Tab-separated table of C-alpha atoms in Angstrom:
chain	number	residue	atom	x	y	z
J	1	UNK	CA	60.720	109.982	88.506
J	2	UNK	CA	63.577	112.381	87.432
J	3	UNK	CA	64.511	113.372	90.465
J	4	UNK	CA	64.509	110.055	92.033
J	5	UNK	CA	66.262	108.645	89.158
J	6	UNK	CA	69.116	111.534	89.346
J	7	UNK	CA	69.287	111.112	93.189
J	8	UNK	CA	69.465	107.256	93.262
J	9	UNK	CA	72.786	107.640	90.561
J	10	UNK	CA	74.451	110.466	92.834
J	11	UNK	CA	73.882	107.919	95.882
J	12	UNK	CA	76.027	105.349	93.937
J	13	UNK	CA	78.444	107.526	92.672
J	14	UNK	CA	78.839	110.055	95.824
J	15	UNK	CA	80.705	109.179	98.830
J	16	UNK	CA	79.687	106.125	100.580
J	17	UNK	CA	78.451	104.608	97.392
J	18	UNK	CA	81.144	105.485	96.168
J	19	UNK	CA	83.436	103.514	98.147
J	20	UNK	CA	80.878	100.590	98.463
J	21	UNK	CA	81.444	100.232	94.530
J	22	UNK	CA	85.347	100.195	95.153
J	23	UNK	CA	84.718	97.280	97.921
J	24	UNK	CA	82.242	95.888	95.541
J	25	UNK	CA	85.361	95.278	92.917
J	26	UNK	CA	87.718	94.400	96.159
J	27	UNK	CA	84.868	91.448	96.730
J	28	UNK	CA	84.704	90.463	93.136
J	29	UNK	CA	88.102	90.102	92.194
J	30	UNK	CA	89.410	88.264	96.006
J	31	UNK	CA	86.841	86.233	94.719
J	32	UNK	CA	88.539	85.230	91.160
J	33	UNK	CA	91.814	86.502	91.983
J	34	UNK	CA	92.557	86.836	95.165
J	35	UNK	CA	96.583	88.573	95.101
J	36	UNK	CA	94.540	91.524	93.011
J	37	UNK	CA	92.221	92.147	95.256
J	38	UNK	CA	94.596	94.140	98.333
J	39	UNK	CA	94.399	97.093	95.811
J	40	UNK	CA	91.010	98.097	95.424
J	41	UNK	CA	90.754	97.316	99.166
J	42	UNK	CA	93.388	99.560	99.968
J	43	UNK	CA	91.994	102.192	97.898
J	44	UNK	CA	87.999	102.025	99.258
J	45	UNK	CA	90.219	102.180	102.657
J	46	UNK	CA	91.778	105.589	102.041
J	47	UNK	CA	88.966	107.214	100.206
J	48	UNK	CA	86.765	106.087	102.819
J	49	UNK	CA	89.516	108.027	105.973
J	50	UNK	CA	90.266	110.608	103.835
J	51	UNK	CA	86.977	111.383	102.737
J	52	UNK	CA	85.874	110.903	106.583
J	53	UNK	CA	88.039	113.483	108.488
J	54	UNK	CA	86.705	116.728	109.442
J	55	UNK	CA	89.606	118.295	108.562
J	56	UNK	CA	89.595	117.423	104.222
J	57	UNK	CA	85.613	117.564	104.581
J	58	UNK	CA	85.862	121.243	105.626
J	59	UNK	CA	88.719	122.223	103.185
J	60	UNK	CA	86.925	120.657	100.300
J	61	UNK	CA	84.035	123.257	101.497
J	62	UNK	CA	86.067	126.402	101.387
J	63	UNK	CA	86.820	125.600	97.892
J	64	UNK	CA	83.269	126.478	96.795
J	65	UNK	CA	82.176	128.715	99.473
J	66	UNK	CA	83.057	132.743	97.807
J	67	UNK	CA	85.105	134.842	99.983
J	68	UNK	CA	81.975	136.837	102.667
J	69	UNK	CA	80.810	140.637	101.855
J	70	UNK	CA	78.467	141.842	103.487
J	71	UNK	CA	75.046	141.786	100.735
J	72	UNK	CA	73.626	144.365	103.002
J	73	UNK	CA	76.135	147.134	101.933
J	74	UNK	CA	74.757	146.926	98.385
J	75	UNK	CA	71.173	148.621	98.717
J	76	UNK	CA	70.416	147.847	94.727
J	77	UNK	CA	68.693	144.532	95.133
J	78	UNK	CA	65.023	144.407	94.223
J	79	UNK	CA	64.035	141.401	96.300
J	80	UNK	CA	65.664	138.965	97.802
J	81	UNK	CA	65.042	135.156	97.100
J	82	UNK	CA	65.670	132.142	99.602
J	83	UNK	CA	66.155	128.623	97.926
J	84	UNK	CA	64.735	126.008	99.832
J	85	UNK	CA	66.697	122.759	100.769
J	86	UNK	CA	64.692	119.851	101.759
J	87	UNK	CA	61.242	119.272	104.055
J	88	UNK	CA	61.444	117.643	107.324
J	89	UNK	CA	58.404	115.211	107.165
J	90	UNK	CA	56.259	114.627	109.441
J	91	UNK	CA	57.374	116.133	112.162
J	92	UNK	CA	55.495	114.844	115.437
J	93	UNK	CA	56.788	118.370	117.592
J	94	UNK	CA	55.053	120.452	114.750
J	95	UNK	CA	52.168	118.203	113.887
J	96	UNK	CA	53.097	117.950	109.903
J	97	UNK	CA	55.688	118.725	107.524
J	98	UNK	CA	57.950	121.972	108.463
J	99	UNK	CA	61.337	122.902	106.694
J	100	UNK	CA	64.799	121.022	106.946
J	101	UNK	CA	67.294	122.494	109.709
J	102	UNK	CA	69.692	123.911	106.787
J	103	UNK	CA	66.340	125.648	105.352
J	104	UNK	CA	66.001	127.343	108.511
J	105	UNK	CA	69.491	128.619	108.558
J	106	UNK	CA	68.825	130.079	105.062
J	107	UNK	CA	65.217	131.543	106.330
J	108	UNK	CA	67.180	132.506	109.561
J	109	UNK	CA	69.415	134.820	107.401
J	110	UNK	CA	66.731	136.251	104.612
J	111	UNK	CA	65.123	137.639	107.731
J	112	UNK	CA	68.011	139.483	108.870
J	113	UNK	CA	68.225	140.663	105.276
J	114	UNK	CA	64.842	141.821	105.325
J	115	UNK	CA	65.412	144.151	108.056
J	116	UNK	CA	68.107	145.515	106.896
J	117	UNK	CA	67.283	146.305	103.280
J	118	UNK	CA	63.428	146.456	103.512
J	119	UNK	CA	62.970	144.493	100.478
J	120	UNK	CA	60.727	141.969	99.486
J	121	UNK	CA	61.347	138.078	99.635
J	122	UNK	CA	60.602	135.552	97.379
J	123	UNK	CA	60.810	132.244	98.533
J	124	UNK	CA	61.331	128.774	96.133
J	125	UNK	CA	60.882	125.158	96.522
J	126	UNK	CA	58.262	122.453	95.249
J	127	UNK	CA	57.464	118.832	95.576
J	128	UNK	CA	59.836	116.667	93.935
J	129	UNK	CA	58.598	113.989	95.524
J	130	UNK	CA	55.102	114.411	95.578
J	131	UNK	CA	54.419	115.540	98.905
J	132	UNK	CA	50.891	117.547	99.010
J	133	UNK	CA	52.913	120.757	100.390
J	134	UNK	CA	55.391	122.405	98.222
J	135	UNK	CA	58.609	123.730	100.044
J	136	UNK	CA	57.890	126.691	99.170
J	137	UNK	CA	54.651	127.453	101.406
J	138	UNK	CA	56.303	125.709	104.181
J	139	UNK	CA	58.925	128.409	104.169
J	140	UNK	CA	56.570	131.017	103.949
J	141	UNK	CA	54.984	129.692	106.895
J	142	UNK	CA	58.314	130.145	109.037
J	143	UNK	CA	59.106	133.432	107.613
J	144	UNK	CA	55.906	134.796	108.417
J	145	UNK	CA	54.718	132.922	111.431
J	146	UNK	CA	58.355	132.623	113.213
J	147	UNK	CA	60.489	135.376	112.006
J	148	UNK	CA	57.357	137.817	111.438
J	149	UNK	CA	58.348	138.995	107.869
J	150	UNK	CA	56.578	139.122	105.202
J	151	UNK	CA	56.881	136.752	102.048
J	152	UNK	CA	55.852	138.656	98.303
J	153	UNK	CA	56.340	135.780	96.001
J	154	UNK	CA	55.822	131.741	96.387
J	155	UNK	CA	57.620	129.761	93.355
J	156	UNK	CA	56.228	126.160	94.324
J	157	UNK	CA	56.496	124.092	91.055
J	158	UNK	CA	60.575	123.551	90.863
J	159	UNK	CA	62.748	120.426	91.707
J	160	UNK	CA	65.991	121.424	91.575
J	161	UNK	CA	68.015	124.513	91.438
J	162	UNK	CA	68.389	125.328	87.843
J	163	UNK	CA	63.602	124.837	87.731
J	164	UNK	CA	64.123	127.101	90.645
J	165	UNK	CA	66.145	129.916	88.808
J	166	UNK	CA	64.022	129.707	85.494
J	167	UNK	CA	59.986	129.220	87.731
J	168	UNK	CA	61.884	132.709	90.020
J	169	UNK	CA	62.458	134.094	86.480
J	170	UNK	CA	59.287	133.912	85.708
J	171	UNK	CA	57.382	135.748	88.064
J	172	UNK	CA	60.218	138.195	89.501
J	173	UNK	CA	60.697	139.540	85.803
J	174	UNK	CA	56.779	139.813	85.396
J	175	UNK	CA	57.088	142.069	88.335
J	176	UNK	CA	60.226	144.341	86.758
J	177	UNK	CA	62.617	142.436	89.256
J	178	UNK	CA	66.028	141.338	88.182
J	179	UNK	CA	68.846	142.358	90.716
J	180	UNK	CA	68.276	140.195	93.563
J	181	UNK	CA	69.850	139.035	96.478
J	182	UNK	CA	70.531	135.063	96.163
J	183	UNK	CA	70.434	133.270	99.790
J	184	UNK	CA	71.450	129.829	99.825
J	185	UNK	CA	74.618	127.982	101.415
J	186	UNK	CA	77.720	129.176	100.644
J	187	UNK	CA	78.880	125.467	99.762
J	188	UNK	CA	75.387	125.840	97.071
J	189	UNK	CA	76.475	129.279	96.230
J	190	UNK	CA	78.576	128.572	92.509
J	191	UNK	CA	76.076	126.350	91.344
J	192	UNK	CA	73.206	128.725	92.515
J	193	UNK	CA	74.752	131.385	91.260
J	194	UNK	CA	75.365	130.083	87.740
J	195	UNK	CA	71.845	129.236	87.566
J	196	UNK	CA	69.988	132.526	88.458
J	197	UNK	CA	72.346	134.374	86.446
J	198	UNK	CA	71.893	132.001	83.072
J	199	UNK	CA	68.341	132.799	83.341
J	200	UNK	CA	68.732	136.495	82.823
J	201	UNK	CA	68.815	137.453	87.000
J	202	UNK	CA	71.883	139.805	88.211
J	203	UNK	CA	72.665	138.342	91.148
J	204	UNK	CA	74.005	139.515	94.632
J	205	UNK	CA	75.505	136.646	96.572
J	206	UNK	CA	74.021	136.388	100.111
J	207	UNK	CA	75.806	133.105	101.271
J	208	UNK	CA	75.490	131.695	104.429
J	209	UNK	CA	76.439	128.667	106.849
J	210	UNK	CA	80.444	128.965	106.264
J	211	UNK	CA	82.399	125.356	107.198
J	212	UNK	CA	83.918	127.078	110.176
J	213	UNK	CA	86.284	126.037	113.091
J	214	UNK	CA	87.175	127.035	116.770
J	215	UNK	CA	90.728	125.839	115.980
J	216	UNK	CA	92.657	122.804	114.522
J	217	UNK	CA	92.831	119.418	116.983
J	218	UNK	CA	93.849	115.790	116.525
J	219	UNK	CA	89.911	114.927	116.113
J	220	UNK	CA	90.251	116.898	112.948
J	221	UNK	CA	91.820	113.643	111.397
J	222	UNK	CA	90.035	110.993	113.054
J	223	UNK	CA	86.508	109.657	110.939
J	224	UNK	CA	83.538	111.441	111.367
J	225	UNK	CA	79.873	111.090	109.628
J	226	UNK	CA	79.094	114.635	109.461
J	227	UNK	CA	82.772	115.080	107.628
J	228	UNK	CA	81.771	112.259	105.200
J	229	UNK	CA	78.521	114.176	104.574
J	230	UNK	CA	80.505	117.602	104.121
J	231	UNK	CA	82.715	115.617	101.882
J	232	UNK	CA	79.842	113.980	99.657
J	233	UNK	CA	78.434	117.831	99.659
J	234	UNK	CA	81.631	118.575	97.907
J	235	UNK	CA	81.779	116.031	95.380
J	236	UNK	CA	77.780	116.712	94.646
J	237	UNK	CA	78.300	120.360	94.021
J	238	UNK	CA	81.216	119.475	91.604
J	239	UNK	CA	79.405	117.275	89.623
J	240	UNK	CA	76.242	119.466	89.587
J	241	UNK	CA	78.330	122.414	88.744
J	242	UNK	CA	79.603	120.473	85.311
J	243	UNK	CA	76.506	119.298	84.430
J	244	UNK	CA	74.858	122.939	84.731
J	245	UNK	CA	77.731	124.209	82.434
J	246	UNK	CA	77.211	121.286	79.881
J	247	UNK	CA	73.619	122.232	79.647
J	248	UNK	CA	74.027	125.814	79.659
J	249	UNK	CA	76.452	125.252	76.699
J	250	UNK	CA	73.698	123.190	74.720
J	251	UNK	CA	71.177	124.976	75.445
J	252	UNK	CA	69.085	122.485	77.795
């Protein structure tokens, strides 16, 4: 219930919801007033192309992703940990439930890490939503059955990425781990980051999947879904960040 609570109020509050509240307003007051309403109409209007053009959606990206170096060129890690992102249910070309496509980046780049560095992976995700298969096992599953490399650890009971720093704690500190390498996004990076290291981890950033470009055009400013998605990424990771921080500060 928590987590569908949390993610129904970023829906609303996260681009388009966002802008649907702002038209919403438009509606309500063209309704009672209608000279006042051109405002809020002009506003969902800008928010909404802004917000929609590949070219703010990747810049607002670069300002969390950390500046690349290589992870491999420390050797001081003790294990390296992959945070899951999401199951693909149901997936009729795999016969069940198998990892999201920006899990399998993240998978796609602890293996390379793994045989480089030789060290052990831990792997963490659970069932927010009820499903009978944790994340977790799922991405064991691809390490081990696609990529051929092993898996050590399985945290399965977290929900989000601060249960997932604190249920890693757990059993990487049982086992006299605490420098790891940290795969995730680099847009998830900060926020990552912050977690693991609040919970007592040193962490090594091993970021991956970079908002890149072959080189600027004119369809750089023209809408685009996927921009509004990197866009609401943006705006998600903000807000998570500050609430992390406000809880670290309390002590919740």
């Amino acid at each position: 219930m928590d987590w569908l609570m949390t993610n129904a109020i970023a829906a609303l509050l996260l681009p388009p919801g966002i802008v649907l509240l702002v038209l919403l307003v438009a509606l309500v007051l063209a309704w009672r007033r209608p000279l006042a309403a051109w405002k809020p109409l002009l506003l969902a209007f800008l928010l909404l192309y802004a917000l929609s053009t590949p070219f703010l959606g990747r810049t607002l990206l670069h300002i969390l992703e950390p500046a690349y170096a290589n992870p491999a060129a420390d050797p001081s890690g003790q294990a390296i940990v992959v945070l899951g992102g999401g199951t693909y249910f149901s997936a009729p070309e795999y016969g069940g439930d198998t990892v999201k496509a920006r899990v399998l980046e993240r998978l796609r780049y602890a293996a390379q890490l793994h045989r480089a560095l030789q060290k052990p992976i831990m792997v963490t995700g659970g069932a927010p939503q009820g499903n009978p298969t944790p994340e977790a096992q799922l991405m064991r599953d691809v390490l081990q059955r696609d990529f051929q490399v092993p898996v050590e650890w399985v945290e399965e009971s977290s929900g989000n990425t601060r249960e997932n720093a604190r249920a890693s704690f757990l059993k990487l500190n049982a086992a006299g781990v605490r420098r790891i390498y940290l795969v995730t996004h680099a847009w998830h990076m900060p926020r990552a980051k912050l977690s693991f290291k609040s919970t007592g981890f040193t962490v090594i950033p091993a970021p991956t999947g970079y908002a890149t470009n072959f080189e600027l055009t004119a369809l750089d400013f023209l809408p685009s879904a996927n921009a509004l998605v990197d866009s609401a990424r943006f705006l998600h990771e903000v807000v998570g960040l500050c609430w992390y921080y406000i809880r670290i500060l309390i002590g919740i």
